[in-house]
XYZ file of C-alpha atoms in Angstrom:
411
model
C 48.546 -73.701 85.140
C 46.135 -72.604 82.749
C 47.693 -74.550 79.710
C 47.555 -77.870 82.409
C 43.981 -76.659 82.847
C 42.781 -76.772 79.508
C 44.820 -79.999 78.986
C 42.868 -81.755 81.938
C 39.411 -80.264 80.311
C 40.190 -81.797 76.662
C 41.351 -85.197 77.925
C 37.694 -85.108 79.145
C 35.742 -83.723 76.803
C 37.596 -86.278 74.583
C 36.207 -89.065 76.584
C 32.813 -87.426 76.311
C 33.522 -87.371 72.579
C 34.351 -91.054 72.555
C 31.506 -92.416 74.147
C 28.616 -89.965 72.309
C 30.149 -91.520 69.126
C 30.222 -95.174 70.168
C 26.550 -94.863 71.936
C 25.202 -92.926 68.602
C 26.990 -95.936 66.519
C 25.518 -98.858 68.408
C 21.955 -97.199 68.443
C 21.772 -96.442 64.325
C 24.103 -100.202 64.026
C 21.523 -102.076 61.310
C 22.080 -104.981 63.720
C 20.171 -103.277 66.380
C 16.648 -104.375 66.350
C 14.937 -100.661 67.807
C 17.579 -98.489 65.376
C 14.597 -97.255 63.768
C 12.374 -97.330 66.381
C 10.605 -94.122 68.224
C 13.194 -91.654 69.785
C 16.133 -93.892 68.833
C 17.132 -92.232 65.704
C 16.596 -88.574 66.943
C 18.844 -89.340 69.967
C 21.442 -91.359 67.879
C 21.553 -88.034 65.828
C 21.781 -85.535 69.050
C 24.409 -88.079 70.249
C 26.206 -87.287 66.673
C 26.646 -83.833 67.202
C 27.409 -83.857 70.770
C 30.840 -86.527 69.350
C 31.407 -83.673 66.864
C 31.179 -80.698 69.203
C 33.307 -82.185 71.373
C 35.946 -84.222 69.659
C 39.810 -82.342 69.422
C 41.014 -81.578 66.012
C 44.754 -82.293 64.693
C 46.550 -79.870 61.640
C 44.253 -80.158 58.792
C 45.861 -81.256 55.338
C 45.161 -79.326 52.607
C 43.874 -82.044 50.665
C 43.223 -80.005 47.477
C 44.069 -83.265 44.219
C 42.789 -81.667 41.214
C 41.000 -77.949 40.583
C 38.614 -77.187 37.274
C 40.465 -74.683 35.081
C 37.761 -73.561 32.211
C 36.314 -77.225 32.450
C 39.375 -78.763 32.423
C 40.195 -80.810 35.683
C 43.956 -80.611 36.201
C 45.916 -82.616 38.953
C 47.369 -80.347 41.680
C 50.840 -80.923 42.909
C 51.623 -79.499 46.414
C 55.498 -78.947 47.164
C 57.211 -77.599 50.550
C 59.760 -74.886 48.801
C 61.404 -73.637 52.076
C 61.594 -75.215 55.420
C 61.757 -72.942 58.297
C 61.238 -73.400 62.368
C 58.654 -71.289 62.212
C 56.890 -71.709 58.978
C 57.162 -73.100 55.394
C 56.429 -71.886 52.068
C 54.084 -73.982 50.187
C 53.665 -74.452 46.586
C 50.664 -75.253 44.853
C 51.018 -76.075 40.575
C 48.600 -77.312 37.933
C 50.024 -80.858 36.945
C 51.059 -79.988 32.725
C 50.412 -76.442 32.774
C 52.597 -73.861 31.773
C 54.893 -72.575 34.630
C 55.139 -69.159 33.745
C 51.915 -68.512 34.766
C 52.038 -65.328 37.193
C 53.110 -66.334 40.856
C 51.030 -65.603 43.848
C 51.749 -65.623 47.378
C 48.932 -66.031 49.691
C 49.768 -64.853 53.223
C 47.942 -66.975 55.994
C 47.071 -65.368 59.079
C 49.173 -66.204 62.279
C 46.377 -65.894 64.816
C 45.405 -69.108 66.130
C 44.355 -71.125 63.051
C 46.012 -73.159 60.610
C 47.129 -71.858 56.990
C 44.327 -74.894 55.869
C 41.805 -71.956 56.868
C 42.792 -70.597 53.344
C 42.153 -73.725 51.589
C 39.043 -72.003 49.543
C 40.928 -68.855 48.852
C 43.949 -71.186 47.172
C 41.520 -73.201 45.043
C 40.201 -70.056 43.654
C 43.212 -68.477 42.959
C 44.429 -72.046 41.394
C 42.622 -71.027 38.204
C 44.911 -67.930 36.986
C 47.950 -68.797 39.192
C 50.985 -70.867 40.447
C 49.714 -70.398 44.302
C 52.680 -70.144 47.114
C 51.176 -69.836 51.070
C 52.960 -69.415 53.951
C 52.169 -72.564 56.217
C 52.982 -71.218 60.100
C 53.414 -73.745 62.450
C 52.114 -74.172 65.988
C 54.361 -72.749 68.454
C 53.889 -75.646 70.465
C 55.442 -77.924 68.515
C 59.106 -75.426 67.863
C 61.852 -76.596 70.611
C 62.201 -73.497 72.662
C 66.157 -73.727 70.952
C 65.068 -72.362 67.874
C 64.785 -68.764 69.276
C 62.238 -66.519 69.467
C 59.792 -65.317 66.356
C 58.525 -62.033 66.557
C 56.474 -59.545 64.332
C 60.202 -58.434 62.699
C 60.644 -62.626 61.732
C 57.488 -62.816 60.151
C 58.662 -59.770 58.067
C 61.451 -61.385 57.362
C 59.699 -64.641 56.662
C 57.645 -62.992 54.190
C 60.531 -60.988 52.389
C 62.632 -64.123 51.998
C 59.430 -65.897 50.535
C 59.213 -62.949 47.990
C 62.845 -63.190 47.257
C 62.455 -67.508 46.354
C 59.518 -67.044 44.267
C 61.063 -64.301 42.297
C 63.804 -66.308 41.873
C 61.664 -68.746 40.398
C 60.989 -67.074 37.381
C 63.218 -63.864 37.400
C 61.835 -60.696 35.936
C 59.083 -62.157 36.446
C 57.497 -60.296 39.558
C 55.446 -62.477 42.432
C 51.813 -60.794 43.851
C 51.095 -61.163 47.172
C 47.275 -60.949 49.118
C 47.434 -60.914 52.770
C 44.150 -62.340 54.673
C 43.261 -60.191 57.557
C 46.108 -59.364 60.292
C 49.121 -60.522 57.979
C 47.608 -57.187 56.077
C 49.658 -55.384 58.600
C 53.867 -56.893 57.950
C 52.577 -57.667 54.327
C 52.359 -54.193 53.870
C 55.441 -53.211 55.843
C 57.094 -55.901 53.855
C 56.374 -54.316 50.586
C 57.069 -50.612 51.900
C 60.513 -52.310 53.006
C 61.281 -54.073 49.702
C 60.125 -50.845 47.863
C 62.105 -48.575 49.903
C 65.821 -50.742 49.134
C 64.505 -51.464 45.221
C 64.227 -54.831 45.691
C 63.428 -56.836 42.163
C 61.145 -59.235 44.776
C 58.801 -56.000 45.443
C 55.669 -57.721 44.370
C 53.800 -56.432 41.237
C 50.708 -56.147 43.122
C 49.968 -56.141 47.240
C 45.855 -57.360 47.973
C 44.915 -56.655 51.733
C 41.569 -58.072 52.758
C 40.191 -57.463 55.938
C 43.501 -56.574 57.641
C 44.149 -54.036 60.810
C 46.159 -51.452 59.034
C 43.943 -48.561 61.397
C 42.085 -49.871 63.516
C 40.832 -46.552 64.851
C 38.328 -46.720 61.762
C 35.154 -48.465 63.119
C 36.714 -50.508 65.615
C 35.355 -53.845 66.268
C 34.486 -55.831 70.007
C 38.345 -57.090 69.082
C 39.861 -53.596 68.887
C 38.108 -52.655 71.901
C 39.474 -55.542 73.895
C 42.718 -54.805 72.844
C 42.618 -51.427 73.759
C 41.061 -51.277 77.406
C 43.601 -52.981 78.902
C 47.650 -52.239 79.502
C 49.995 -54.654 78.224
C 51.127 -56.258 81.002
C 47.595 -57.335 81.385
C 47.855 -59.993 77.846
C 51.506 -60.699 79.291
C 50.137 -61.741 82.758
C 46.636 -62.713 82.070
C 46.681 -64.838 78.418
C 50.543 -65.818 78.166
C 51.632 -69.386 79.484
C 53.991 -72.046 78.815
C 53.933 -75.226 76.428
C 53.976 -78.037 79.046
C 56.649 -80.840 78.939
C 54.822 -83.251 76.384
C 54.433 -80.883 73.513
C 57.959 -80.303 71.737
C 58.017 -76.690 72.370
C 57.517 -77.380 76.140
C 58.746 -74.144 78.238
C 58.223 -71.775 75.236
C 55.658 -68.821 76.054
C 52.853 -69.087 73.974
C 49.277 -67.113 73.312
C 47.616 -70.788 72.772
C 45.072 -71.406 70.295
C 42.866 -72.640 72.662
C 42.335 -69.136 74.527
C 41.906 -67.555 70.683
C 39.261 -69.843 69.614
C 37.066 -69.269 72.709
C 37.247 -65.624 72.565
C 36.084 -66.132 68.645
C 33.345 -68.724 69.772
C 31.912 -66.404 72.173
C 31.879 -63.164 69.974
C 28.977 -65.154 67.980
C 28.261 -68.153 70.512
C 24.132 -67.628 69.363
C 25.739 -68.280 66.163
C 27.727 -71.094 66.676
C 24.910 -73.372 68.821
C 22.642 -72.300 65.904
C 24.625 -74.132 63.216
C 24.918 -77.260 65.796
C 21.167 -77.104 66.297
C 20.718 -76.503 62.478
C 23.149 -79.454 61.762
C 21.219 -81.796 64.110
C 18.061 -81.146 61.980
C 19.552 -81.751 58.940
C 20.724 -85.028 60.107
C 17.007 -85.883 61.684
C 15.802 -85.077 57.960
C 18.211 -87.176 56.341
C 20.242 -83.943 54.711
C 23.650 -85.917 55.118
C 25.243 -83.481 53.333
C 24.187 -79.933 54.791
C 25.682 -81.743 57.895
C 28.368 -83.052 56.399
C 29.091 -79.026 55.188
C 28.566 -77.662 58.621
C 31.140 -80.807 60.192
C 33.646 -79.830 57.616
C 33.573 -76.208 58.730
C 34.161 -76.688 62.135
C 36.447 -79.916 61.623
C 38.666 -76.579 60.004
C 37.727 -74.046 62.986
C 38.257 -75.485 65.986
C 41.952 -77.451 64.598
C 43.622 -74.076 66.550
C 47.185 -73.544 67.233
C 49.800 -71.411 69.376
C 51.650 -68.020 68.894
C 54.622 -67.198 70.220
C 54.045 -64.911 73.158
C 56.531 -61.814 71.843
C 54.709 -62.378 68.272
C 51.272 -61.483 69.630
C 52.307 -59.270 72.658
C 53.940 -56.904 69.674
C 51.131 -56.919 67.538
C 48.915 -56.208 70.270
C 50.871 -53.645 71.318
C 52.123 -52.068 67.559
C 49.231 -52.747 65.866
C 46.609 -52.525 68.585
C 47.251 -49.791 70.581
C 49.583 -47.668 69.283
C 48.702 -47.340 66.385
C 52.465 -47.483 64.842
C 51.609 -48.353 61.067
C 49.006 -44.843 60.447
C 51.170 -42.889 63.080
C 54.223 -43.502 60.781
C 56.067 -44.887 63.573
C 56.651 -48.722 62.814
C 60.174 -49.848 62.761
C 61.600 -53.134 61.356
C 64.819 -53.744 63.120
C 65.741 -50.029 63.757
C 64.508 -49.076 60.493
C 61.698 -46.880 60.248
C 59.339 -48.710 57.581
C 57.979 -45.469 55.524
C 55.219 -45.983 53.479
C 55.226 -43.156 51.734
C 58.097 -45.343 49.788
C 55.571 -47.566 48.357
C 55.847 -46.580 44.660
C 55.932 -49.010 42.515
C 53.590 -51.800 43.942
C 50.014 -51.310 43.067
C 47.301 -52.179 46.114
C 43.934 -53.288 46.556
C 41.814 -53.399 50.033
C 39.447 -55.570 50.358
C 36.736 -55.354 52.814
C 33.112 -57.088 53.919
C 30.624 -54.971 54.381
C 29.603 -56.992 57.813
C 32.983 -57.770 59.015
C 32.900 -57.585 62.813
C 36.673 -58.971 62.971
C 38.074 -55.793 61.204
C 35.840 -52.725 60.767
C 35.306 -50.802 57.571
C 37.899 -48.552 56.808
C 40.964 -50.358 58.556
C 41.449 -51.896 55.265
C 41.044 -49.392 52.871
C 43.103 -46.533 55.142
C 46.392 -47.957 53.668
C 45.674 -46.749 50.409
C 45.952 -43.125 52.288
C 49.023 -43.862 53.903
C 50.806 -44.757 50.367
C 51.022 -41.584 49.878
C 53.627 -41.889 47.060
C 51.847 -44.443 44.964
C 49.561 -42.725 41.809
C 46.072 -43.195 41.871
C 45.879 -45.732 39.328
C 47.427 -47.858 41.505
C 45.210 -48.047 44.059
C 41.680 -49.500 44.393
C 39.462 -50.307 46.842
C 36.575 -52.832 46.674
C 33.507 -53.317 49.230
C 32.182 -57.414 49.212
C 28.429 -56.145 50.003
C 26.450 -58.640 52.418
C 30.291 -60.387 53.367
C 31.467 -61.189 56.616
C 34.894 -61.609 57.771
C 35.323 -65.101 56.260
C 33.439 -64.553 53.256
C 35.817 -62.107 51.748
C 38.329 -64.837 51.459
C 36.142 -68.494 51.347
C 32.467 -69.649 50.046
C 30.318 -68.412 47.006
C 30.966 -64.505 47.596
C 34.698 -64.988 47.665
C 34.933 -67.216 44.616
C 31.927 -65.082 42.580
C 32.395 -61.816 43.754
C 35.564 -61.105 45.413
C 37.591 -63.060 43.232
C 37.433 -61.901 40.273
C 38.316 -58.570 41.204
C 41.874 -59.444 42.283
C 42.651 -61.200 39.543
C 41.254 -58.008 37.207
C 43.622 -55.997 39.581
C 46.896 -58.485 39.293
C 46.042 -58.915 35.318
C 46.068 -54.938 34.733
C 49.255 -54.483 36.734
C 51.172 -57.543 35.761
């Protein structure tokens, strides 16, 4: 029911959508004799925002053609490398540039959004590597008989991705950074791979703003994980893909239910930028609108989980704590940490993250107990939210630069 719900809900707001944009197009139409006229071009603009706010967005593309390299532009080829139900593994190259350049794998958050949320963080990284992402899909659209995918898949996911890339180039060892809760089976990943002295162990592991302990400052998000039993998520926020979708009868944690608890964290927020984004289109600031369109054009495109992936990390990373308590098993196999020897890590966290707290990040470099001390670090992005660790100026100026000093130094 609540999945026909919100279907019923869009179908509307989409016609609300529809006509806001047609009425805001016939009122600024140069053919229209009062398009300039009094109130006309304020409303035409309030009319614009209302389409915006209420439109539904599709799977972004990445979109990224060419990236500056040293003021050089270079064309960017994009490549699926592996194909899987659940996910692919995207490639990202510099059109006539040497392909030995060191290979990084940039692990995309399964938790409601797209991999295209990244799309910042893999032009950045563009500059000093051959980029790889993992590109989940939307549980919705996976026939219910491709199985199930759970937290122990996406480990597996990531482990075969390591294994390709390596493969690649051999000797040649891949570097993986994990944005936000991927921080928590990229790291189990590499204790795994480390553990059976795997050649695809990456060189280097970056964790930014991921739940490795979430009993260090926790966050409105910990909380609400933590009040309430787990039947509660399986009964209260689990439902089924209806018939139209592909994946119709899987149980899913939909997008839709993810992005409104996100919205209404910071909803203030949110109808600021809208109210902000109607000004700058009253004072003729296309482009500050155009900026704020194109950032939620990316946030609200949302996708599905499968129910069993987010009721375990709920429940593993959540509330019991597995990962610090040294109790996390892949498969049977207790993941030790304390096996993590010969990858170096970074954590990475903003100093006003209100997603993941200060010192979830950072308390995997305690856990690794068996790694030396020169091959850990830890960096604070001062005045950085959750986002900005990863995309905008702080991320590209700040942030940045200190991974690839980390990769470069243990390459």
């Amino acid at each position: 029911m609540l999945y026909h719900a919100y279907e019923i809900q869009r179908s509307w707001m989409n016609s609300v959508s529809s006509m806001a944009s047609i009425s805001a197009s016939i009122m600024t139409n140069p053919a229209n004799p009062f398009a300039k006229m009094g109130m006309m071009p304020i409303a035409a603009n309030a009319l614009d925002v209302i389409a915006h706010a209420t439109a539904d967005y599709a799977k972004p593309a990445f979109g990224i053609t060419e990236i500056d390299v040293d003021g050089t532009l270079h064309s960017v080829i994009e490549a699926t490398v592996i194909n899987r139900p659940f996910g692919d593994l995207k490639r990202f190259r510099l059109d006539g540039v040497d392909d030995n350049r060191p290979k990084m794998l940039i692990v995309a958050p399964m938790s409601g959004h797209y991999a295209t949320l990244l799309r910042g963080t893999v032009e950045r990284m563009l500059q000093k590597f051959e980029v790889y992402i993992t590109d989940w899909a939307d549980a919705a659209t996976v026939p219910a008989h491709e199985g199930n995918f759970d937290l122990d898949d996406y480990i597996d996911y990531l482990m075969e991705f390591l294994e390709y890339i390596e493969g690649v180039t051999p000797g040649q060892r891949p570097h993986m950074l994990a944005v936000c809760q991927p921080s928590v089976p990229a790291f189990a990943a590499t204790a795994l791979l480390n553990q059976h002295k795997s050649t695809a162990s990456p060189a280097t592991l970056t964790m930014m703003g991921g739940p490795i302990d979430t009993r260090e400052s926790p966050t409105t998000v910990n909380d609400h994980a933590m009040k309430r039993p787990i039947e509660w998520f399986r009964q209260s926020v689990i439902t089924k893909v209806p018939a139209k979708y592909r994946g119709a009868g899987r149980s899913v944690y939909p997008g839709f239910m993810q992005l409104s608890a996100f919205m209404s964290m910071n909803l203030q927020s949110h109808m600021m930028s809208h109210y902000e984004m109607f000004k700058h289109l009253t004072a003729g600031d296309d482009a500050s609108a155009q900026a704020t369109k194109d950032f939620y054009d990316e946030y609200r495109a949302v996708c599905d989980m499968t129910a069993e992936f987010y009721l375990q990390t709920v429940e593993e990373v959540f509330q019991k704590h597995s990962i610090p308590n040294g109790t996390f098993e892949h498969r049977g196999e207790v993941v030790d940490l304390t096996q993590i020897t010969d990858t170096a890590l970074l954590a990475v966290e903003g100093e006003r993250d209100d997603i993941s707290g200060l010192g979830q990040t950072k308390a995997a470099l305690k856990l690794a107990t068996g790694l030396e001390a020169d091959k850990k670090r830890y960096y604070m992005a001062e005045g950085a939210g959750h986002y900005g660790i990863f995309n905008g100026s702080r991320w590209r100026d700040k942030v940045a630069p200190v991974v690839e000093e980390f990769v470069a130094a243990h390459s």
